[in-house]
mmCIF file with all atom_site columns, C-alpha atoms in Angstrom:
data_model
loop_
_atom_site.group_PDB
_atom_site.id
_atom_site.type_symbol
_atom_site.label_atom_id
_atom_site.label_alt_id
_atom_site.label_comp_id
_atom_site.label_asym_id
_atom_site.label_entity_id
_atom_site.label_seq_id
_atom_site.pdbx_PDB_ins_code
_atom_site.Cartn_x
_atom_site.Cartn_y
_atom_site.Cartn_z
_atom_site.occupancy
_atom_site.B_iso_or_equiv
_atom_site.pdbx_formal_charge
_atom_site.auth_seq_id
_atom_site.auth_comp_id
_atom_site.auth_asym_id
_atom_site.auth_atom_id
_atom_site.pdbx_PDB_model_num
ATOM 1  C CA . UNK T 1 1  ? 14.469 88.104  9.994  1.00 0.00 ? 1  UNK T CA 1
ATOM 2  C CA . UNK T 1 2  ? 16.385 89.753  8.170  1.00 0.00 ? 2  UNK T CA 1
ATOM 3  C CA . UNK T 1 3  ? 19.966 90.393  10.159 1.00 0.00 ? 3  UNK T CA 1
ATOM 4  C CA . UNK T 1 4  ? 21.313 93.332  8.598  1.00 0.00 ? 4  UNK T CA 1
ATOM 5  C CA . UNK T 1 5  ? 18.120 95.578  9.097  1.00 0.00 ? 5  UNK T CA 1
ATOM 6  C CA . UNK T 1 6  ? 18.225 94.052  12.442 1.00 0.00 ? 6  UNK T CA 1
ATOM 7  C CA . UNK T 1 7  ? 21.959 95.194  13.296 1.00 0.00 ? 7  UNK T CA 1
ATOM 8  C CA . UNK T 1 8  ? 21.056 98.700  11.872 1.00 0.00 ? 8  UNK T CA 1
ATOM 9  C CA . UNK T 1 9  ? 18.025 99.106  13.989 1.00 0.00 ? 9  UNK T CA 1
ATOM 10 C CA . UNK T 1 10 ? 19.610 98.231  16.630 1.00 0.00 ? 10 UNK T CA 1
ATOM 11 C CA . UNK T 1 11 ? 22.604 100.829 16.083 1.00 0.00 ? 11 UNK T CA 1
ATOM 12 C CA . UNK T 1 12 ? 20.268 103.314 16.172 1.00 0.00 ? 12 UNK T CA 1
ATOM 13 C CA . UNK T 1 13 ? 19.463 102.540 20.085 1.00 0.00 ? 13 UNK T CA 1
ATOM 14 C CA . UNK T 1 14 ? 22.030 103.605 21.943 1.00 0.00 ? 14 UNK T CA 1
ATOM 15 C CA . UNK T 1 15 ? 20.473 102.750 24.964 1.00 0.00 ? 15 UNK T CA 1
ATOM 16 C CA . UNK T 1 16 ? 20.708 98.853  24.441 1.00 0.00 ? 16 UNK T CA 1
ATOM 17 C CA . UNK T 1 17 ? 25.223 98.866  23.998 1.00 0.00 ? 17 UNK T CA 1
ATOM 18 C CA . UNK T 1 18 ? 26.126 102.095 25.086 1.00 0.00 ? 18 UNK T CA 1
ATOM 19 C CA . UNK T 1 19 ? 26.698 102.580 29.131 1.00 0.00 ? 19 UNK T CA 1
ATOM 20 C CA . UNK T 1 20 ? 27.667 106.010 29.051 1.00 0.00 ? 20 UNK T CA 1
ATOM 21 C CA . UNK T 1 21 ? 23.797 106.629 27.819 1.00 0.00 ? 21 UNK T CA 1
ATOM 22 C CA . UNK T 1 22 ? 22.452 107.954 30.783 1.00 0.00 ? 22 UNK T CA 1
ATOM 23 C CA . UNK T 1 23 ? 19.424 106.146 30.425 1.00 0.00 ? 23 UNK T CA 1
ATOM 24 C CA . UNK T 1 24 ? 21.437 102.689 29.709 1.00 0.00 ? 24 UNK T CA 1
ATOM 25 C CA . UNK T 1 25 ? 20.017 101.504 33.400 1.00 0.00 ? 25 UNK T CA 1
ATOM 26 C CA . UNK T 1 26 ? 16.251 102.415 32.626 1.00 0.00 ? 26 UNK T CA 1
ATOM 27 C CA . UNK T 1 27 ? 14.813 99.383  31.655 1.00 0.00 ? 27 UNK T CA 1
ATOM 28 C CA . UNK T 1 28 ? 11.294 101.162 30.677 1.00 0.00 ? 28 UNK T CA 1
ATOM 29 C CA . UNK T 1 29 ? 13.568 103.255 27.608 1.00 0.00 ? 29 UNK T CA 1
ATOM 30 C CA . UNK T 1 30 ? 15.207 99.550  26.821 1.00 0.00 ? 30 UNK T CA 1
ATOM 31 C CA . UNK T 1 31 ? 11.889 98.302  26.391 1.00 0.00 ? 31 UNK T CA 1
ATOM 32 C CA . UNK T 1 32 ? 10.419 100.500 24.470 1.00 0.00 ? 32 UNK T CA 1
ATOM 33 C CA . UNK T 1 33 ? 13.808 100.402 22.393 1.00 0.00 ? 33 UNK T CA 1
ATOM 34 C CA . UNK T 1 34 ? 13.051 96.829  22.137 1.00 0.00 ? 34 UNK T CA 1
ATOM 35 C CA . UNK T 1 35 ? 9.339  97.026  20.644 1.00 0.00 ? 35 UNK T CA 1
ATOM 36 C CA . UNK T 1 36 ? 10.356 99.571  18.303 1.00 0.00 ? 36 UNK T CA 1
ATOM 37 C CA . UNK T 1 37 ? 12.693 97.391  16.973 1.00 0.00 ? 37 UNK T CA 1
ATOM 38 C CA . UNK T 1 38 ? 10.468 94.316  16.766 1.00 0.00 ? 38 UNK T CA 1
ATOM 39 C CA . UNK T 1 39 ? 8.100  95.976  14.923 1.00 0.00 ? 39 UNK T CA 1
ATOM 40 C CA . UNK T 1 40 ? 10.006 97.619  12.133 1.00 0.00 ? 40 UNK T CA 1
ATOM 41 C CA . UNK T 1 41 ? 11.961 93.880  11.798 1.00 0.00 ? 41 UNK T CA 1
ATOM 42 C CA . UNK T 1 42 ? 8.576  92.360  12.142 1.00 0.00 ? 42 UNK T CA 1
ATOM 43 C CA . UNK T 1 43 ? 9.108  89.674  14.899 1.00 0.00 ? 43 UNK T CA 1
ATOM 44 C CA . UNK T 1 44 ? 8.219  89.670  18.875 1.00 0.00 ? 44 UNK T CA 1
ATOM 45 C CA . UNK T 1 45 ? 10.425 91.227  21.096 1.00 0.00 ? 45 UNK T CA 1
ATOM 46 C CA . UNK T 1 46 ? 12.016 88.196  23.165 1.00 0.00 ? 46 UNK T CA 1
ATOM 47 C CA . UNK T 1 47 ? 13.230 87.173  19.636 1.00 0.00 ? 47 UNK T CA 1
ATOM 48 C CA . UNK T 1 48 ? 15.190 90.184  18.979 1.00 0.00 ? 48 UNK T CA 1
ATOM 49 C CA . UNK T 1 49 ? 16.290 90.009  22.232 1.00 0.00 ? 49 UNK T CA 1
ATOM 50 C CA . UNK T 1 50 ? 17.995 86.522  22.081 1.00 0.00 ? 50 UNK T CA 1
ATOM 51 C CA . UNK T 1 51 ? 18.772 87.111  18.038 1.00 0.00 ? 51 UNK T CA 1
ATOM 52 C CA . UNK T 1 52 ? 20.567 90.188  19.628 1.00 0.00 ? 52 UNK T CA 1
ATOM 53 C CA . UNK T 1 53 ? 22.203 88.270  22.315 1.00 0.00 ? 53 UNK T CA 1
ATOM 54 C CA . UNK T 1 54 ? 23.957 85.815  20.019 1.00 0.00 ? 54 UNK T CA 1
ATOM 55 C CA . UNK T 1 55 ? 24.951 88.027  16.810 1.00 0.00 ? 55 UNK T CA 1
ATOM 56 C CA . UNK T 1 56 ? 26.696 89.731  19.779 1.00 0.00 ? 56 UNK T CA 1
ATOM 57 C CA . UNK T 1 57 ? 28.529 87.245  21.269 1.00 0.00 ? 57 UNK T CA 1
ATOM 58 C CA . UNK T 1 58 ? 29.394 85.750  17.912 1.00 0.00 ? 58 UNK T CA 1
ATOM 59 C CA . UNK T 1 59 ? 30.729 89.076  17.052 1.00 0.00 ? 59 UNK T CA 1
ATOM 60 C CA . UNK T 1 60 ? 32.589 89.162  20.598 1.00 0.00 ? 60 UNK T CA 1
ATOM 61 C CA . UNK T 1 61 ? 33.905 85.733  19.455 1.00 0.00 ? 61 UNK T CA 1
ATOM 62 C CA . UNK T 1 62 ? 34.885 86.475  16.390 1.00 0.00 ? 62 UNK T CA 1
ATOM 63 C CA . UNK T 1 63 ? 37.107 89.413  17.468 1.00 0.00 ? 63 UNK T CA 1
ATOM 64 C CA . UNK T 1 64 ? 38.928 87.922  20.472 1.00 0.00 ? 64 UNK T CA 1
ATOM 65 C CA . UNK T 1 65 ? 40.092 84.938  17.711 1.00 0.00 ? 65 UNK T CA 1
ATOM 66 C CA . UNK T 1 66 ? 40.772 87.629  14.881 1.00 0.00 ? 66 UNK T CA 1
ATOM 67 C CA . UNK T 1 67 ? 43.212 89.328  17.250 1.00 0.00 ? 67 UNK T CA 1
ATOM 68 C CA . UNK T 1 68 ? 45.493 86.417  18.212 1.00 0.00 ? 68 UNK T CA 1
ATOM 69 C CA . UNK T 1 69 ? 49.266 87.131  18.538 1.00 0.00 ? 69 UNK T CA 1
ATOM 70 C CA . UNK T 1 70 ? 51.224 85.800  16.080 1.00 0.00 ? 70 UNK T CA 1
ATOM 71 C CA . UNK T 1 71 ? 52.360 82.694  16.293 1.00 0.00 ? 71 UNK T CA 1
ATOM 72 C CA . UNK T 1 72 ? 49.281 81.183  18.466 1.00 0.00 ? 72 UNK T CA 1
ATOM 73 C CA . UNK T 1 73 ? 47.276 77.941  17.140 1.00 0.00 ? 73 UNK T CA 1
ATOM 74 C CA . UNK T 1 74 ? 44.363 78.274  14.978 1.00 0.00 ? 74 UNK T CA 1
ATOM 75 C CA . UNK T 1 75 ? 45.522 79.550  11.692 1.00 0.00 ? 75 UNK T CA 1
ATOM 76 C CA . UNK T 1 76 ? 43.736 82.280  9.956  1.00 0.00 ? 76 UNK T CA 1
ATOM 77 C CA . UNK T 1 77 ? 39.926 82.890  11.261 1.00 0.00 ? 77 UNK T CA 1
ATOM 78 C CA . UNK T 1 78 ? 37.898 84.636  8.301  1.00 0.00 ? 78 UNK T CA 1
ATOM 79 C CA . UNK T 1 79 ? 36.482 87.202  9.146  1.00 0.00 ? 79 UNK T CA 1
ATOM 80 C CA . UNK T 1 80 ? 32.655 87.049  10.288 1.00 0.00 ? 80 UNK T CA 1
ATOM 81 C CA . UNK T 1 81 ? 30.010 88.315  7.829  1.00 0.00 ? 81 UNK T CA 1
ATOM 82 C CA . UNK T 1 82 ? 28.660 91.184  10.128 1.00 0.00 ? 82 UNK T CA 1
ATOM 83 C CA . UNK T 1 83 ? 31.703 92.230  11.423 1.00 0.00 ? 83 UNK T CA 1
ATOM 84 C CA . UNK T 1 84 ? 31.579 95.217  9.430  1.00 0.00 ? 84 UNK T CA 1
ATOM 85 C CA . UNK T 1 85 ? 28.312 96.418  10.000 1.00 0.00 ? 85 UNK T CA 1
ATOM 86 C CA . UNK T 1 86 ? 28.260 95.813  13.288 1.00 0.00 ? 86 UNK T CA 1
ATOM 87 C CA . UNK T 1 87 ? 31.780 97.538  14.651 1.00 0.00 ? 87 UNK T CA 1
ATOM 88 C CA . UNK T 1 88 ? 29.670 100.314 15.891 1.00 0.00 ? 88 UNK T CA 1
ATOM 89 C CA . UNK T 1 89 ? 30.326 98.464  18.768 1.00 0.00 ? 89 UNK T CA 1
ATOM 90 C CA . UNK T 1 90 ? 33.248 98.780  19.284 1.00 0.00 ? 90 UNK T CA 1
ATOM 91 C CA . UNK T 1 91 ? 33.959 101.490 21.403 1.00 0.00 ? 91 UNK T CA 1
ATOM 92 C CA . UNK T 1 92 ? 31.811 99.854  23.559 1.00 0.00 ? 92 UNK T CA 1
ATOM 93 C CA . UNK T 1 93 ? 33.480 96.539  24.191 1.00 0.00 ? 93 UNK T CA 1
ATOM 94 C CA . UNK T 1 94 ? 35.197 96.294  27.384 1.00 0.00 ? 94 UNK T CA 1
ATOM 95 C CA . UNK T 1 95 ? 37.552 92.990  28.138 1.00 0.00 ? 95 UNK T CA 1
ATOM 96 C CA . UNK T 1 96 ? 36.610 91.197  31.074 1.00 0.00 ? 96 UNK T CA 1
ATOM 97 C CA . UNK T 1 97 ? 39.164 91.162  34.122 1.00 0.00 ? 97 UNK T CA 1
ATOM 98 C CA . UNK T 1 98 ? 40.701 88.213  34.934 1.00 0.00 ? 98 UNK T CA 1
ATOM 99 C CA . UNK T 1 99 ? 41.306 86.786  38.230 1.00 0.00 ? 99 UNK T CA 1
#
């Protein structure tokens, strides 16, 4: 599969990242989001689903380490191939709270 085409596809289906889409809660629009997308990227749907699930949490990852303070262990993290195409979600990222 082909992860770029993938990312873009996705973009274009708001109602997978985006809870302010009112229909962000109807899983019958997700689904059908999700079989669009597996057949223009040409694989079944519980693989974009879980191919979807990591790039995002790699992408997750990769910010949280890219925006250490100064100062904090690690030295420089490169920056993740898809970070670019995919900081259309950005706006969409909320930090978890913490007890």
């Amino acid at each position: 599969m082909d992860d770029e085409r993938f990312i873009l596809e996705i973009e274009k289906h708001t109602v997978l990242y985006d809870i302010t889409n009112p229909f962000y809660k109807d899983n019958a629009k997700k689904e059908k989001a999700w079989r669009l997308i597996a057949g223009v990227v040409g694989v079944e749907v519980d693989v974009c689903r879980t191919r979807w699930k990591t790039l995002r949490d790699a992408f997750v990852k990769n910010r949280k380490n890219t925006n250490l303070p100064s100062g904090s262990a690690g030295g420089n993290q490169k920056d993740w191939k898809y970070s670019e195409i995919m900081s259309f979600l950005l706006p969409h990222l909320q930090p978890r709270r913490s007890v």
